[in-house]
Coordinates of N, CA, C and O in Angstrom, one line a residue:
M1185 N 20.3 -2.5 -3.9 CA 19.0 -3.0 -4.3 C 18.2 -1.8 -4.7 O 18.2 -0.8 -4.1
N1186 N 17.5 -1.9 -5.8 CA 16.6 -0.9 -6.4 C 15.2 -1.3 -6.2 O 14.7 -2.2 -6.7
V1187 N 14.5 -0.5 -5.3 CA 13.1 -0.8 -4.9 C 12.2 0.3 -5.3 O 12.5 1.5 -5.2
I1188 N 11.0 -0.1 -5.9 CA 10.0 0.8 -6.2 C 8.8 0.6 -5.3 O 8.4 -0.6 -5.1
C1189 N 8.3 1.6 -4.7 CA 7.1 1.5 -3.8 C 5.9 2.2 -4.6 O 5.9 3.4 -4.8
F1190 N 5.0 1.4 -5.0 CA 3.9 1.8 -5.8 C 2.6 1.7 -5.0 O 2.2 0.6 -4.6
G1191 N 2.0 2.9 -4.8 CA 0.8 2.9 -3.9 C 0.0 4.2 -4.0 O 0.1 4.9 -4.9
D1192 N -0.7 4.4 -2.9 CA -1.6 5.5 -2.8 C -1.1 6.6 -1.9 O 0.2 6.7 -1.7
S1193 N -1.9 7.3 -1.2 CA -1.5 8.4 -0.3 C -0.7 7.9 0.9 O 0.2 8.6 1.4
N1194 N -0.9 6.7 1.3 CA -0.1 6.2 2.5 C 1.3 5.8 2.0 O 2.2 5.9 2.8
T1195 N 1.5 5.5 0.8 CA 2.8 5.4 0.2 C 3.5 6.7 0.0 O 4.6 7.0 0.3
Y1196 N 2.7 7.6 -0.6 CA 3.2 9.0 -0.8 C 3.6 9.7 0.5 O 4.6 10.5 0.5
G1197 N 2.9 9.4 1.6 CA 3.3 10.0 2.9 C 2.3 11.1 3.2 O 2.7 12.0 4.0
Y1198 N 1.1 11.1 2.7 CA 0.1 12.1 3.0 C -0.1 12.3 4.4 O -0.3 11.4 5.2
D1199 N 0.0 13.6 4.9 CA -0.3 14.0 6.2 C -1.8 14.5 6.3 O -2.1 15.5 5.8
P1200 N -2.7 13.7 6.9 CA -4.1 14.1 6.9 C -4.4 15.3 7.7 O -5.4 15.9 7.7
R1201 N -3.4 15.8 8.5 CA -3.6 17.1 9.2 C -3.5 18.3 8.3 O -3.9 19.4 8.6
S1202 N -3.0 18.1 7.1 CA -2.9 19.2 6.1 C -4.1 19.0 5.1 O -4.6 18.0 4.9
Y1203 N -4.5 20.1 4.6 CA -5.7 20.1 3.7 C -5.3 20.2 2.2 O -6.2 20.1 1.4
F1204 N -4.1 20.4 1.9 CA -3.7 20.6 0.5 C -2.7 19.6 0.0 O -1.8 19.9 -0.8
G1205 N -2.8 18.4 0.5 CA -1.9 17.3 0.0 C -0.5 17.3 0.6 O 0.4 16.7 0.0
G1206 N -0.3 18.0 1.7 CA 1.0 18.0 2.4 C 1.4 16.6 2.8 O 0.6 15.7 2.9
R1207 N 2.7 16.5 3.0 CA 3.3 15.2 3.4 C 3.9 15.3 4.8 O 4.3 16.3 5.2
Y1208 N 4.0 14.1 5.4 CA 4.9 14.0 6.6 C 6.3 14.3 6.2 O 6.7 14.2 5.1
E1209 N 7.1 14.7 7.2 CA 8.5 14.9 7.0 C 9.2 13.6 6.6 O 8.7 12.5 6.9
K1210 N 10.3 13.7 5.9 CA 11.0 12.5 5.4 C 11.3 11.4 6.5 O 11.1 10.2 6.3
E1211 N 11.6 11.9 7.7 CA 11.9 10.9 8.8 C 10.7 10.2 9.3 O 10.8 9.4 10.2
D1212 N 9.5 10.6 8.8 CA 8.2 10.0 9.3 C 7.5 9.2 8.2 O 6.4 8.8 8.5
R1213 N 8.1 9.1 7.0 CA 7.4 8.4 6.0 C 8.0 7.0 5.8 O 9.2 6.8 5.8
W1214 N 7.2 6.0 5.7 CA 7.7 4.6 5.7 C 8.6 4.3 4.5 O 9.6 3.6 4.7
V1215 N 8.4 4.9 3.4 CA 9.3 4.7 2.2 C 10.7 5.2 2.5 O 11.7 4.5 2.3
D1216 N 10.8 6.4 3.1 CA 12.1 7.0 3.4 C 12.7 6.2 4.6 O 14.0 6.1 4.7
L1217 N 11.9 5.7 5.6 CA 12.5 4.9 6.7 C 13.1 3.6 6.1 O 14.1 3.2 6.6
L1218 N 12.4 3.0 5.2 CA 12.9 1.8 4.5 C 14.3 2.1 3.9 O 15.2 1.3 4.1
A1219 N 14.4 3.2 3.1 CA 15.6 3.5 2.5 C 16.7 3.8 3.5 O 17.9 3.3 3.4
A1220 N 16.4 4.5 4.6 CA 17.4 4.9 5.6 C 17.9 3.6 6.3 O 19.1 3.5 6.7
Q1221 N 17.0 2.7 6.6 CA 17.3 1.5 7.4 C 18.0 0.4 6.6 O 18.6 -0.5 7.2
T1222 N 17.9 0.5 5.3 CA 18.5 -0.6 4.5 C 19.7 -0.1 3.6 O 20.5 -1.0 3.2
G1223 N 19.7 1.2 3.3 CA 20.7 1.7 2.4 C 20.4 1.4 1.0 O 21.2 1.7 0.1
W1224 N 19.2 0.9 0.7 CA 18.7 0.6 -0.7 C 18.3 1.9 -1.4 O 18.0 2.9 -0.7
T1225 N 18.3 1.9 -2.7 CA 17.7 3.0 -3.5 C 16.2 2.7 -3.5 O 15.8 1.7 -4.1
V1226 N 15.4 3.5 -2.9 CA 14.0 3.3 -2.8 C 13.3 4.5 -3.4 O 13.5 5.6 -3.0
R1227 N 12.5 4.2 -4.4 CA 11.7 5.3 -5.1 C 10.3 5.3 -4.7 O 9.6 4.2 -4.7
N1228 N 9.8 6.4 -4.3 CA 8.4 6.6 -3.8 C 7.5 6.9 -5.0 O 7.6 8.0 -5.6
C1229 N 6.7 5.9 -5.4 CA 5.8 6.1 -6.5 C 4.3 6.1 -6.0 O 3.5 5.4 -6.5
G1230 N 4.1 6.8 -4.9 CA 2.8 6.9 -4.3 C 2.1 8.1 -4.8 O 2.8 9.1 -5.1
A1231 N 0.8 8.0 -4.9 CA 0.0 9.2 -5.4 C -1.3 9.2 -4.6 O -2.0 8.2 -4.5
N1232 N -1.6 10.4 -4.1 CA -2.9 10.6 -3.4 C -4.1 10.2 -4.3 O -4.1 10.6 -5.5
G1233 N -5.0 9.4 -3.7 CA -6.2 9.0 -4.4 C -6.0 7.9 -5.5 O -7.0 7.5 -6.1
R1234 N -4.9 7.3 -5.6 CA -4.7 6.3 -6.6 C -5.5 5.1 -6.3 O -5.5 4.5 -5.2
E1235 N -6.2 4.6 -7.4 CA -6.8 3.3 -7.4 C -6.0 2.4 -8.2 O -5.0 2.8 -8.8
I1236 N -6.3 1.1 -8.2 CA -5.5 0.1 -8.9 C -5.6 0.5 -10.4 O -6.7 0.6 -11.0
P1237 N -4.5 0.7 -11.1 CA -4.5 1.0 -12.5 C -5.1 -0.1 -13.4 O -5.0 -1.3 -13.0
R1238 N -5.6 0.3 -14.5 CA -6.2 -0.7 -15.4 C -5.1 -1.3 -16.3 O -5.3 -2.3 -16.9
T1239 N -4.0 -0.6 -16.4 CA -2.8 -1.1 -17.2 C -1.6 -1.1 -16.4 O -1.5 -0.5 -15.4
A1240 N -0.5 -1.6 -17.0 CA 0.8 -1.7 -16.3 C 1.3 -0.3 -16.0 O 1.1 0.6 -16.8
A1241 N 1.9 -0.2 -14.9 CA 2.6 1.0 -14.6 C 4.0 1.0 -15.2 O 4.6 0.0 -15.3
P1242 N 4.4 2.2 -15.8 CA 5.8 2.2 -16.3 C 6.8 2.0 -15.3 O 6.8 2.7 -14.3
L1243 N 7.7 1.1 -15.4 CA 8.7 0.8 -14.4 C 10.1 1.1 -15.1 O 10.3 0.7 -16.2
P1244 N 11.0 1.7 -14.3 CA 12.4 1.9 -14.8 C 13.1 0.5 -14.9 O 12.7 -0.5 -14.4
D1245 N 14.2 0.5 -15.7 CA 15.0 -0.7 -15.8 C 15.7 -0.9 -14.5 O 15.9 0.0 -13.7
G1246 N 16.0 -2.2 -14.2 CA 16.8 -2.6 -13.0 C 16.0 -2.6 -11.7 O 16.6 -2.4 -10.7
V1247 N 14.7 -2.9 -11.8 CA 13.9 -3.0 -10.5 C 14.2 -4.3 -9.9 O 14.0 -5.4 -10.5
D1248 N 14.7 -4.3 -8.7 CA 14.9 -5.6 -8.0 C 13.7 -6.0 -7.2 O 13.5 -7.2 -7.0
L1249 N 12.9 -5.0 -6.7 CA 11.8 -5.3 -5.9 C 10.7 -4.2 -6.1 O 11.0 -3.1 -6.0
L1250 N 9.5 -4.7 -6.4 CA 8.3 -3.8 -6.5 C 7.4 -4.1 -5.3 O 6.9 -5.2 -5.2
L1251 N 7.2 -3.1 -4.5 CA 6.2 -3.1 -3.4 C 4.9 -2.5 -3.9 O 4.9 -1.3 -4.3
V1252 N 3.8 -3.2 -3.9 CA 2.5 -2.7 -4.3 C 1.6 -2.7 -3.1 O 1.3 -3.8 -2.6
M1253 N 1.1 -1.6 -2.8 CA 0.0 -1.5 -1.7 C -1.1 -0.5 -2.2 O -0.9 0.7 -2.2
L1254 N -2.1 -1.1 -2.7 CA -3.3 -0.4 -3.2 C -4.6 -1.2 -2.8 O -4.5 -2.3 -2.5
G1255 N -5.7 -0.5 -3.0 CA -7.0 -1.1 -2.7 C -7.9 -0.3 -1.9 O -9.1 -0.4 -2.0
S1256 N -7.3 0.5 -1.0 CA -8.2 1.3 -0.1 C -9.1 2.2 -0.8 O -10.3 2.4 -0.5
N1257 N -8.5 2.9 -1.8 CA -9.3 3.9 -2.6 C -10.4 3.2 -3.4 O -11.5 3.7 -3.6
D1258 N -10.1 2.0 -3.9 CA -11.0 1.2 -4.6 C -12.2 0.9 -3.7 O -13.4 1.0 -4.1
L1259 N -11.9 0.4 -2.5 CA -13.0 0.1 -1.5 C -13.8 1.4 -1.2 O -15.0 1.3 -1.1
L1260 N -13.1 2.5 -1.1 CA -13.8 3.8 -0.8 C -14.7 4.2 -1.9 O -15.7 4.9 -1.7
Q1261 N -14.4 3.7 -3.1 CA -15.3 4.0 -4.3 C -16.4 3.0 -4.5 O -17.2 3.1 -5.4
G1262 N -16.5 2.0 -3.5 CA -17.6 1.1 -3.6 C -17.4 -0.3 -4.1 O -18.3 -1.1 -4.2
W1263 N -16.2 -0.5 -4.5 CA -15.8 -1.9 -5.0 C -15.8 -2.9 -3.8 O -15.4 -2.5 -2.7
R1264 N -16.3 -4.1 -4.0 CA -16.2 -5.1 -3.0 C -14.8 -5.7 -3.0 O -14.1 -5.7 -4.0
P1265 N -14.4 -6.4 -1.9 CA -13.0 -6.9 -1.8 C -12.7 -7.9 -3.0 O -11.6 -7.8 -3.5
E1266 N -13.6 -8.7 -3.4 CA -13.4 -9.7 -4.5 C -13.1 -8.9 -5.8 O -12.3 -9.3 -6.6
E1267 N -13.9 -7.8 -6.0 CA -13.7 -7.0 -7.2 C -12.3 -6.3 -7.2 O -11.6 -6.2 -8.2
V1268 N -11.9 -5.8 -6.0 CA -10.6 -5.2 -5.8 C -9.5 -6.2 -6.1 O -8.6 -5.9 -6.8
S1269 N -9.7 -7.4 -5.6 CA -8.7 -8.4 -5.9 C -8.6 -8.7 -7.4 O -7.5 -9.0 -7.9
A1270 N -9.7 -8.8 -8.0 CA -9.7 -9.1 -9.5 C -9.0 -7.9 -10.2 O -8.3 -8.2 -11.2
R1271 N -9.3 -6.7 -9.8 CA -8.6 -5.5 -10.4 C -7.1 -5.7 -10.2 O -6.3 -5.4 -11.1
M1272 N -6.7 -6.1 -9.0 CA -5.3 -6.2 -8.6 C -4.7 -7.3 -9.5 O -3.5 -7.2 -10.0
R1273 N -5.4 -8.4 -9.7 CA -4.9 -9.5 -10.6 C -4.5 -9.0 -11.9 O -3.4 -9.3 -12.5
R1274 N -5.5 -8.3 -12.6 CA -5.2 -7.7 -13.9 C -4.0 -6.8 -13.9 O -3.2 -6.9 -14.8
F1275 N -3.9 -6.0 -12.9 CA -2.7 -5.1 -12.8 C -1.4 -5.9 -12.7 O -0.5 -5.6 -13.4
L1276 N -1.4 -6.8 -11.7 CA -0.1 -7.5 -11.5 C 0.3 -8.4 -12.7 O 1.5 -8.5 -13.0
E1277 N -0.7 -8.9 -13.4 CA -0.4 -9.8 -14.5 C 0.1 -8.9 -15.7 O 0.8 -9.4 -16.6
S1278 N -0.2 -7.6 -15.7 CA 0.2 -6.7 -16.8 C 1.7 -6.2 -16.6 O 2.2 -5.6 -17.5
L1279 N 2.2 -6.4 -15.4 CA 3.6 -5.9 -15.1 C 4.6 -6.7 -15.8 O 4.7 -7.9 -15.7
P1280 N 5.6 -6.0 -16.4 CA 6.7 -6.7 -17.1 C 7.8 -7.0 -16.1 O 9.0 -6.5 -16.3
L1281 N 7.5 -7.7 -15.1 CA 8.5 -8.0 -14.0 C 8.3 -9.4 -13.6 O 7.2 -9.9 -13.4
A1282 N 9.4 -10.1 -13.2 CA 9.3 -11.4 -12.7 C 8.5 -11.5 -11.4 O 8.7 -10.6 -10.6
R1283 N 7.7 -12.4 -11.3 CA 6.8 -12.5 -10.1 C 7.5 -12.5 -8.8 O 7.0 -12.0 -7.8
E1284 N 8.7 -13.1 -8.7 CA 9.4 -13.2 -7.5 C 10.0 -11.8 -7.0 O 10.4 -11.6 -5.9
R1285 N 9.9 -10.8 -7.9 CA 10.3 -9.5 -7.6 C 9.2 -8.6 -7.1 O 9.3 -7.4 -6.9
I1286 N 8.0 -9.1 -6.9 CA 6.8 -8.4 -6.5 C 6.4 -8.8 -5.1 O 6.2 -10.0 -4.8
L1287 N 6.1 -7.8 -4.3 CA 5.5 -8.0 -3.0 C 4.2 -7.2 -2.9 O 4.2 -6.0 -3.0
L1288 N 3.1 -8.0 -2.8 CA 1.8 -7.4 -2.7 C 1.5 -7.2 -1.2 O 1.6 -8.2 -0.4
I1289 N 1.2 -6.0 -0.8 CA 0.9 -5.7 0.6 C -0.6 -5.3 0.7 O -1.1 -4.4 0.0
A1290 N -1.2 -6.0 1.6 CA -2.6 -5.7 1.9 C -2.6 -4.5 2.9 O -1.9 -4.6 3.9
P1291 N -3.3 -3.4 2.6 CA -3.2 -2.3 3.5 C -3.9 -2.6 4.8 O -4.8 -3.5 4.9
P1292 N -3.5 -1.9 5.9 CA -4.2 -2.1 7.2 C -5.7 -1.9 7.0 O -6.1 -0.9 6.3
P1293 N -6.6 -2.6 7.7 CA -8.0 -2.4 7.6 C -8.3 -1.0 8.1 O -7.7 -0.4 9.0
M1294 N -9.3 -0.4 7.5 CA -9.7 1.0 7.9 C -10.4 0.9 9.3 O -10.8 -0.2 9.7
T1295 N -10.5 2.0 9.9 CA -11.2 2.1 11.2 C -12.2 3.2 11.1 O -12.2 4.0 10.2
A1296 N -13.2 3.2 12.1 CA -14.2 4.3 12.1 C -13.5 5.6 12.2 O -12.5 5.8 13.0
G1297 N -13.9 6.6 11.4 CA -13.3 7.9 11.4 C -14.1 8.8 10.4 O -15.2 8.4 9.9
E1298 N -13.6 10.0 10.2 CA -14.3 11.0 9.4 C -14.6 10.5 8.0 O -15.6 10.8 7.4
W1299 N -13.7 9.7 7.4 CA -13.9 9.2 6.0 C -14.6 7.8 6.0 O -15.0 7.4 5.0
V1300 N -14.6 7.2 7.2 CA -15.1 5.8 7.2 C -16.2 5.7 8.3 O -15.9 5.6 9.5
Q1301 N -17.4 5.8 7.9 CA -18.5 5.8 8.9 C -19.5 4.6 8.7 O -20.4 4.5 9.4
D1302 N -19.1 3.8 7.7 CA -20.0 2.6 7.4 C -19.3 1.4 7.9 O -18.2 1.1 7.4
A1303 N -19.9 0.6 8.7 CA -19.3 -0.6 9.3 C -19.0 -1.6 8.1 O -18.1 -2.4 8.2
R1304 N -19.8 -1.6 7.1 CA -19.6 -2.5 5.9 C -18.2 -2.2 5.3 O -17.6 -3.1 4.8
L1305 N -17.9 -0.9 5.2 CA -16.6 -0.6 4.6 C -15.4 -1.0 5.5 O -14.4 -1.5 5.0
I1306 N -15.6 -0.9 6.8 CA -14.6 -1.4 7.7 C -14.4 -2.9 7.5 O -13.3 -3.5 7.4
G1307 N -15.6 -3.6 7.4 CA -15.5 -5.1 7.2 C -14.9 -5.5 5.9 O -14.1 -6.4 5.8
A1308 N -15.2 -4.7 4.9 CA -14.7 -5.0 3.5 C -13.2 -4.8 3.5 O -12.4 -5.6 2.9
S1309 N -12.7 -3.7 4.2 CA -11.3 -3.5 4.2 C -10.5 -4.6 5.0 O -9.4 -4.9 4.7
A1310 N -11.2 -5.2 6.0 CA -10.6 -6.3 6.8 C -10.6 -7.6 5.9 O -9.7 -8.4 6.1
E1311 N -11.5 -7.7 5.0 CA -11.6 -8.9 4.1 C -10.5 -8.9 3.0 O -10.2 -9.9 2.5
L1312 N -10.0 -7.7 2.7 CA -9.1 -7.6 1.5 C -7.9 -8.4 1.7 O -7.4 -9.0 0.7
A1313 N -7.3 -8.5 2.9 CA -6.1 -9.2 3.1 C -6.2 -10.7 2.7 O -5.4 -11.2 2.1
A1314 N -7.4 -11.3 3.1 CA -7.5 -12.7 2.7 C -7.6 -12.9 1.2 O -7.1 -13.8 0.6
C1315 N -8.3 -11.9 0.5 CA -8.4 -12.0 -1.0 C -7.0 -11.8 -1.6 O -6.7 -12.5 -2.5
Y1316 N -6.2 -10.9 -1.1 CA -4.9 -10.6 -1.6 C -4.0 -11.8 -1.3 O -3.1 -12.2 -2.1
R1317 N -4.1 -12.4 -0.1 CA -3.3 -13.6 0.2 C -3.5 -14.7 -0.8 O -2.6 -15.3 -1.4
A1318 N -4.8 -15.0 -1.1 CA -5.1 -16.0 -2.1 C -4.6 -15.6 -3.5 O -4.1 -16.5 -4.2
L1319 N -4.7 -14.4 -3.9 CA -4.2 -13.9 -5.1 C -2.7 -14.1 -5.3 O -2.2 -14.6 -6.3
A1320 N -2.0 -13.7 -4.2 CA -0.6 -13.8 -4.2 C -0.1 -15.3 -4.4 O 0.8 -15.6 -5.2
Q1321 N -0.8 -16.2 -3.7 CA -0.5 -17.6 -3.9 C -0.8 -18.1 -5.3 O 0.0 -18.8 -5.9
Q1322 N -1.9 -17.6 -5.9 CA -2.2 -18.0 -7.3 C -1.2 -17.5 -8.3 O -0.9 -18.2 -9.2
L1323 N -0.7 -16.3 -8.1 CA 0.2 -15.7 -9.0 C 1.7 -16.0 -8.7 O 2.5 -15.7 -9.6
G1324 N 2.0 -16.4 -7.6 CA 3.4 -16.7 -7.2 C 4.1 -15.4 -6.9 O 5.3 -15.4 -7.1
V1325 N 3.4 -14.5 -6.3 CA 4.1 -13.2 -5.8 C 4.2 -13.3 -4.3 O 3.4 -14.0 -3.7
R1326 N 5.1 -12.6 -3.7 CA 5.1 -12.5 -2.3 C 4.0 -11.7 -1.7 O 3.4 -10.9 -2.4
F1327 N 3.6 -11.9 -0.4 CA 2.5 -11.3 0.2 C 2.8 -10.9 1.6 O 3.5 -11.6 2.3
A1328 N 2.3 -9.7 2.0 CA 2.4 -9.2 3.4 C 1.1 -8.6 3.8 O 0.5 -7.9 3.0
D1329 N 0.7 -8.8 5.0 CA -0.5 -8.3 5.5 C -0.2 -7.2 6.6 O 0.2 -7.5 7.7
A1330 N -0.3 -5.9 6.1 CA 0.0 -4.8 7.0 C -0.9 -4.7 8.2 O -0.7 -3.9 9.1
G1331 N -2.1 -5.3 8.1 CA -3.0 -5.4 9.2 C -2.4 -6.1 10.4 O -3.0 -5.9 11.5
Q1332 N -1.3 -6.8 10.3 CA -0.7 -7.5 11.4 C 0.4 -6.6 12.0 O 1.1 -7.1 13.0
W1333 N 0.6 -5.4 11.6 CA 1.8 -4.6 12.0 C 1.4 -3.5 13.0 O 2.2 -2.6 13.3
N1334 N 0.2 -3.4 13.5 CA -0.2 -2.4 14.5 C 0.0 -1.0 13.9 O 0.6 -0.1 14.6
V1335 N -0.4 -0.7 12.7 CA -0.3 0.6 12.1 C -1.4 1.5 12.6 O -2.6 1.2 12.3
A1336 N -1.0 2.6 13.3 CA -2.0 3.5 13.8 C -2.5 4.4 12.6 O -1.8 4.9 11.8
L1337 N -3.9 4.5 12.6 CA -4.5 5.3 11.6 C -5.0 6.6 12.2 O -5.3 6.7 13.4
S1338 N -5.1 7.7 11.4 CA -5.5 9.0 11.9 C -7.0 9.1 12.1 O -7.7 8.1 11.9
Y1339 N -7.4 10.3 12.4 CA -8.8 10.6 12.7 C -9.7 10.2 11.5 O -10.9 10.1 11.7
D1340 N -9.2 10.1 10.3 CA -10.1 9.9 9.2 C -10.3 8.4 9.0 O -11.2 8.0 8.2
G1341 N -9.6 7.5 9.7 CA -9.8 6.1 9.6 C -9.1 5.4 8.4 O -9.3 4.2 8.2
V1342 N -8.3 6.2 7.6 CA -7.7 5.7 6.4 C -6.2 5.9 6.4 O -5.4 5.0 6.1
H1343 N -5.7 7.1 6.7 CA -4.3 7.5 6.6 C -3.5 7.1 7.8 O -4.0 7.3 9.0
F1344 N -2.3 6.7 7.6 CA -1.3 6.4 8.7 C -1.0 7.7 9.5 O -0.9 8.8 8.9
T1345 N -0.8 7.6 10.8 CA -0.2 8.6 11.6 C 1.3 8.5 11.4 O 1.8 7.5 10.8
A1346 N 2.1 9.5 11.9 CA 3.5 9.4 11.8 C 4.0 8.1 12.5 O 4.9 7.4 12.0
Q1347 N 3.4 7.8 13.7 CA 3.7 6.5 14.4 C 3.3 5.3 13.5 O 4.0 4.3 13.5
G1348 N 2.2 5.4 12.8 CA 1.8 4.4 11.9 C 2.8 4.1 10.8 O 3.0 2.9 10.4
H1349 N 3.4 5.2 10.3 CA 4.4 5.0 9.3 C 5.6 4.2 9.8 O 6.2 3.4 9.2
R1350 N 6.0 4.6 11.0 CA 7.1 3.9 11.7 C 6.8 2.4 11.9 O 7.6 1.5 11.7
A1351 N 5.6 2.1 12.4 CA 5.2 0.7 12.6 C 5.1 0.0 11.3 O 5.5 -1.2 11.2
F1352 N 4.6 0.6 10.2 CA 4.6 0.0 8.9 C 6.0 -0.3 8.4 O 6.3 -1.5 8.0
A1353 N 6.9 0.6 8.6 CA 8.3 0.4 8.1 C 8.9 -0.8 8.9 O 9.6 -1.7 8.3
G1354 N 8.6 -0.9 10.2 CA 9.2 -2.0 11.0 C 8.6 -3.3 10.6 O 9.3 -4.3 10.5
G1355 N 7.3 -3.4 10.4 CA 6.7 -4.6 9.9 C 7.2 -5.0 8.5 O 7.4 -6.2 8.3
L1356 N 7.3 -4.1 7.6 CA 7.8 -4.4 6.3 C 9.3 -4.9 6.4 O 9.6 -5.9 5.7
L1357 N 10.1 -4.3 7.2 CA 11.5 -4.8 7.3 C 11.5 -6.2 7.8 O 12.3 -7.0 7.4
R1358 N 10.7 -6.5 8.8 CA 10.6 -7.9 9.3 C 10.2 -8.8 8.2 O 10.8 -9.9 8.1
E1359 N 9.2 -8.4 7.4 CA 8.8 -9.3 6.3 C 9.9 -9.5 5.3 O 10.1 -10.6 4.8
L1360 N 10.6 -8.4 4.9 CA 11.6 -8.5 3.9 C 12.8 -9.3 4.4 O 13.6 -9.9 3.6
N1361 N 13.0 -9.4 5.7 CA 14.2 -10.1 6.2 C 13.9 -11.6 6.5 O 14.7 -12.3 7.0
R1362 N 12.7 -12.1 6.1 CA 12.3 -13.5 6.3 C 13.1 -14.4 5.4 O 13.4 -14.1 4.3

């Protein structure tokens, strides 16, 4: 199985304890844990700071499954959950891939921390899952809510801890095995 993981810093594996874009070790990143536990070819297409693109992402041939987890950075930039969902709709509709090969993942809600000090932002991040669930139903793509997987976030309130990456990988594997 050829899997592409398209997302932001939590897909990339950003370690918030580093100041220069460092990553967690391979054994602590959810993308690499997914590959190790399934034997699949899993490509990490995460990028620090990525917001939902305005146009389709270039995908290699032979993609069996595209995992998309974006939206946190859009919320951090001031977009409302409904606007983030509309941006995600345009992005997903632009992809040259069969809908059944796409899994839209709602990121875990943010928590209070160094980057997240506004209760409205925490509430907006919690609302995103419901917006994405409705969007997935409308588009006929698969949906997963990472807010249900007990993903531990770091002191900044946004990025996964190493334990959070392991919890995310476990939740994702359960979802994929349904």
